[in-house]
Short mmCIF file of C-alpha atoms and ligand atoms in Angstrom, two decimals:
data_model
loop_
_atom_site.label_atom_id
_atom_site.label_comp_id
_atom_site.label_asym_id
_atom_site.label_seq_id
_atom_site.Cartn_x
_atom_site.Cartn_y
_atom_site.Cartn_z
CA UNK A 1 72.63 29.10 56.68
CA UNK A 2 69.92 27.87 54.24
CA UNK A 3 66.64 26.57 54.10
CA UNK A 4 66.58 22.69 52.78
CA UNK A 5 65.57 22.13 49.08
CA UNK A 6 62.35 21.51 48.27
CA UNK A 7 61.84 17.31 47.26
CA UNK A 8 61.55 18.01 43.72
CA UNK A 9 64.87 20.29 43.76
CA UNK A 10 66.82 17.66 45.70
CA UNK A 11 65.43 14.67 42.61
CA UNK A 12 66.30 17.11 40.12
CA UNK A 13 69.75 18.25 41.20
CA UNK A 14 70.61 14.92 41.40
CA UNK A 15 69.58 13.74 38.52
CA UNK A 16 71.14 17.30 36.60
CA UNK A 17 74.97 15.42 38.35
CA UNK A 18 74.19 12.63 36.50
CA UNK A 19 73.05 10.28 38.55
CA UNK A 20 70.35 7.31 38.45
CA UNK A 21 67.75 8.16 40.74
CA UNK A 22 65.21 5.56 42.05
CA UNK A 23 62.42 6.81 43.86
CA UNK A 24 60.90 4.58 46.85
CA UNK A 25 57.42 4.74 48.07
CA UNK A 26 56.34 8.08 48.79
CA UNK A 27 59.54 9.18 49.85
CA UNK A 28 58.96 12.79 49.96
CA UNK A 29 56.71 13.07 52.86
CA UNK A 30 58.32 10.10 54.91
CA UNK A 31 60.13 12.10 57.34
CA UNK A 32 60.77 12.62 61.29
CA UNK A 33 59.94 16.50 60.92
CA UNK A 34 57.12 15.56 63.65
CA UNK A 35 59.88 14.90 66.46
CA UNK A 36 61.92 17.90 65.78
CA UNK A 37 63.25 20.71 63.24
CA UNK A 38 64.78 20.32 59.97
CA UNK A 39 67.33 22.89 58.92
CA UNK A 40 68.58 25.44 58.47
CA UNK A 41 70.90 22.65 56.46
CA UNK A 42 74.57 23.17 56.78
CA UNK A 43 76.24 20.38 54.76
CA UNK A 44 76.03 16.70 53.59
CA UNK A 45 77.23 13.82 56.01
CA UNK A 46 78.32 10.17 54.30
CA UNK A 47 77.47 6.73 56.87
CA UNK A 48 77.69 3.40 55.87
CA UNK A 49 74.97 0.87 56.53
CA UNK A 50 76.69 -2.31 58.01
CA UNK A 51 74.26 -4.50 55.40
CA UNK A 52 74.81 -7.03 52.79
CA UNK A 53 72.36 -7.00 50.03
CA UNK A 54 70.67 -3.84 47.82
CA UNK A 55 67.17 -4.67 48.16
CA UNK A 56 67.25 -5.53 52.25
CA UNK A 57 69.20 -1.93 52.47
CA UNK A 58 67.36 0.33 50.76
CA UNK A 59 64.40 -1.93 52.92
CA UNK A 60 66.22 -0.95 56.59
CA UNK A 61 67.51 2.90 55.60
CA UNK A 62 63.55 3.58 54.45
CA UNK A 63 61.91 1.72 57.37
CA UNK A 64 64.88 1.59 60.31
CA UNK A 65 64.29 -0.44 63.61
CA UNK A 66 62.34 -0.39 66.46
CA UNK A 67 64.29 1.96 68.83
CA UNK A 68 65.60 3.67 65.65
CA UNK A 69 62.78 4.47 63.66
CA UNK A 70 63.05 5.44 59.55
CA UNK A 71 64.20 7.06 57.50
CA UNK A 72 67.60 6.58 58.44
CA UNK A 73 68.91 9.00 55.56
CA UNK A 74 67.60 10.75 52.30
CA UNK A 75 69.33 8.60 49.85
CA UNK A 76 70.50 5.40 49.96
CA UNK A 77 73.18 4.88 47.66
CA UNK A 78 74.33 1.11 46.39
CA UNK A 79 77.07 -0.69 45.01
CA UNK A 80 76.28 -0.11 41.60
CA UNK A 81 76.07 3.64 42.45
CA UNK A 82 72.05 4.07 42.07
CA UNK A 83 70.83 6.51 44.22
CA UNK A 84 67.36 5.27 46.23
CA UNK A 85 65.27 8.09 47.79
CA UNK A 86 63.77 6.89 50.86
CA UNK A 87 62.77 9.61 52.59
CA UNK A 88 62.77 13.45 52.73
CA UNK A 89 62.89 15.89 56.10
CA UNK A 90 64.12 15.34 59.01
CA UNK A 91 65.61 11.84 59.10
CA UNK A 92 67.48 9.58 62.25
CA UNK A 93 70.80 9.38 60.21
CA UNK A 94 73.74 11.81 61.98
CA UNK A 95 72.41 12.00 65.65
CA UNK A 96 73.94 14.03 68.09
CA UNK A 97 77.59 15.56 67.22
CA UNK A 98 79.79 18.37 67.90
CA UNK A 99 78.72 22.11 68.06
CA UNK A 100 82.55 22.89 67.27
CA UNK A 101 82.62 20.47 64.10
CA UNK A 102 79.35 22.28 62.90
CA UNK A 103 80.78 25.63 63.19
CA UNK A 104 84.09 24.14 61.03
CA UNK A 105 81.22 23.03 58.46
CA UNK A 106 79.52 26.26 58.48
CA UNK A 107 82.65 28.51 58.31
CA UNK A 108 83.83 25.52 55.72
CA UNK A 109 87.28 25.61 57.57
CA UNK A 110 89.13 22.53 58.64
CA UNK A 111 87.32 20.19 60.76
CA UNK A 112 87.98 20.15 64.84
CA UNK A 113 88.57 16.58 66.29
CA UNK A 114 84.84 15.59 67.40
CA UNK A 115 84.67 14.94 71.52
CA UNK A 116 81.45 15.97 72.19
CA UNK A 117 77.40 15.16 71.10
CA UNK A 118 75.68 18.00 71.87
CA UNK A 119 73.90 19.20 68.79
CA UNK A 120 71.15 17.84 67.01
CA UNK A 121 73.01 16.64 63.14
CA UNK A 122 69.28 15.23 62.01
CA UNK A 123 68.74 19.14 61.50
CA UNK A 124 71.62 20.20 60.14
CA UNK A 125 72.77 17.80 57.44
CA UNK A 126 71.47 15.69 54.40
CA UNK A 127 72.01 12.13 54.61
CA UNK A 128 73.49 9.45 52.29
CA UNK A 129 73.51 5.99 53.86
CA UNK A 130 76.42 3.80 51.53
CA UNK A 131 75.71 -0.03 51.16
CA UNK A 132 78.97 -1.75 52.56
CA UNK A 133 79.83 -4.35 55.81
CA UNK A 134 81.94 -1.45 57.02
CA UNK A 135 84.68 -3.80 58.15
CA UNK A 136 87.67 -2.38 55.85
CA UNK A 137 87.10 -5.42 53.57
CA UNK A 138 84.19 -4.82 52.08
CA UNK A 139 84.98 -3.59 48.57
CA UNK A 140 83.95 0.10 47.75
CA UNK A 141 83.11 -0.07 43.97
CA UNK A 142 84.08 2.55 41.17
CA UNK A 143 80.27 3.12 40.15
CA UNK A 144 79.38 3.71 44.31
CA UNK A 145 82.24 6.11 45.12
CA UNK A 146 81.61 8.19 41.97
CA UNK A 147 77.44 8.18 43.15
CA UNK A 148 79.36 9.62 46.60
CA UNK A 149 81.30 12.11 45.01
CA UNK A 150 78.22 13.33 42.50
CA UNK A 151 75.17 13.48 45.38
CA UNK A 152 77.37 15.32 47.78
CA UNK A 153 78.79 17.60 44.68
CA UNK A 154 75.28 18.47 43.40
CA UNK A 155 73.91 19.62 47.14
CA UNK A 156 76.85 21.59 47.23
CA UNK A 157 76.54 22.96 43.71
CA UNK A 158 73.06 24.12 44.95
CA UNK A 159 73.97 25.72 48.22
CA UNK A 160 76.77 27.25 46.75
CA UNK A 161 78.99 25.18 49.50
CA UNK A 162 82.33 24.07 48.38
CA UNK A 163 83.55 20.41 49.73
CA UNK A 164 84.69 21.66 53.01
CA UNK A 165 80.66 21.17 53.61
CA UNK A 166 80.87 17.47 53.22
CA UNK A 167 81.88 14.89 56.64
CA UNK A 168 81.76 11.74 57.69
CA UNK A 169 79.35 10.74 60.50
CA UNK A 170 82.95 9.63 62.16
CA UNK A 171 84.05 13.52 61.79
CA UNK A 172 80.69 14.30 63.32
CA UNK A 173 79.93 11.94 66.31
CA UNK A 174 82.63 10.34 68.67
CA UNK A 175 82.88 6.42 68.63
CA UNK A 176 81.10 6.68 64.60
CA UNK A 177 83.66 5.11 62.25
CA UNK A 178 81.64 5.48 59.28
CA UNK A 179 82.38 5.43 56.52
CA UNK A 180 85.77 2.84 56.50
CA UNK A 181 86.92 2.14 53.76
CA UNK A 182 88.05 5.09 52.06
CA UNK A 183 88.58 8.43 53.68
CA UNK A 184 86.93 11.48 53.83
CA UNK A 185 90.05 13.64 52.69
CA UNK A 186 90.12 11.97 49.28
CA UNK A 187 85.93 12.03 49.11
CA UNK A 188 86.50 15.53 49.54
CA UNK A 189 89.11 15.70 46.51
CA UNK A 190 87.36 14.39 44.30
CA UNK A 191 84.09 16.22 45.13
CA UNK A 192 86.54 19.76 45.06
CA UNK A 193 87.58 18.79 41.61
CA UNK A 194 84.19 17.86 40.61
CA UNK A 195 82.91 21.57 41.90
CA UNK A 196 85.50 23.51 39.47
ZN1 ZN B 201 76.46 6.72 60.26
#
C-alpha cells in the first residue's frame, strides 16, 4: 500500500532511469481525481494505443474521446522511446479488472488468470500507454521497449516493488489484449534485471 508520488517525484524518477521526458501542457493537474479516488497505488500497468503516428498519440492519450474522456494514462511512451507526460491523478487507462489479480500484484506473487472486472484499476495503477497498431505486426522498437522496461523499473525502484508489480492491461481486464507484441513475462525480465 502507498500513497502515489507527488508530480515532481514521478518527472524526476524518471528522468534519474534515464529517460527523455517531454512534458505536455499542464500535465500535472490534468487528471480524473474529480470522478473518483486515486491510490493507494499498487503497481504499473503497460496498454498499447491502437494509433499510427507520435504527435496524433500523445494528442488522443492527453485528450481521449467523447465517451472516454482524458487522460487515458500518465505517460505516453513512443517509438523512439520518449516518454510524454500527459496527465497526472487519476486517469481512464486500466478500467475495471480483477480483485484476485490485484491481490497477486499486491502480495507480488504470480498473477491469477483475470475472469472478472470488479475493481476500479484507474486507482490502483500508473499508466503507460505504448504507441503501436497492436496487431502483432506492428514493430516494437529497441529504443520503445527499453523506455518500457526503465518507466516501469524507476516506479518500482521508488515503491520499493520488485517486477512482480508490473501487468499488462490483458493480465488485468478480460477481453484486453494489450500489449501484443511482446509479452509481459520477458517485460518483466528485463525490468527484474534492471532492479538488481
Ligand atoms: Zn489498455
Amino acid at each position: 500500500m502507498a500513497s502515489p508520488m507527488s508530480a515532481g517525484s514521478f518527472l524526476a524518477a524518471l528522468r534519474a532511469e534515464g529517460l527523455t521526458v517531454v512534458e505536455v501542457g499542464d500535465w500535472e493537474h490534468h487528471n480524473r481525481n474529480h470522478k473518483g479516488p486515486w491510490g493507494p497505488v499498487n503497481g504499473v500497468m503497460i496498454h498499447h494505443t491502437v494509433t499510427k503516428g507520435s504527435a496524433q498519440t500523445v494528442k488522443i492519450c492527453r485528450d481521449g474521446y467523447e465517451d472516454l474522456p482524458g487522460p487515458l494514462c500518465h505517460g505516453v511512451i513512443t517509438k523512439d522511446g520518449k516518454v510524454h507526460l500527459v496527465g497526472y491523478g487519476r486517469a481512464n487507462h486500466a478500467g475495471f479488472g480483477d480483485d484476485e489479480v490485484l491481490r497477486a500484484v499486491i502480495a507480488e506473487k504470480g498473477l491469477p488468470l483475470d475472469n472478472e472486472a470488479n475493481t476500479d484499476g484507474n486507482r490502483h495503477f500508473y499508466g503507460f500507454e505504448c504507441e503501436n497498431l497492436g496487431d502483432g505486426k506492428d514493430p516494437w522498437p529497441k529504443a520503445q521497449l527499453e523506455a518500457i522496461e526503465k518507466a516501469a523499473a524507476a516506479l518500482c525502484r521508488h515503491h520499493g516493488w520488485t517486477e512482480r508489480s508490473v501487468i499488462g492491461h490483458l493480465e488485468w481486464q478480460p477481453g484486453k489484449v494489450d500489449p501484443r507484441g511482446f509479452t509481459m513475462a520477458s517485460m518483466r525480465g528485463w525490468i527484474r534485471d534492471r532492479l538488481k
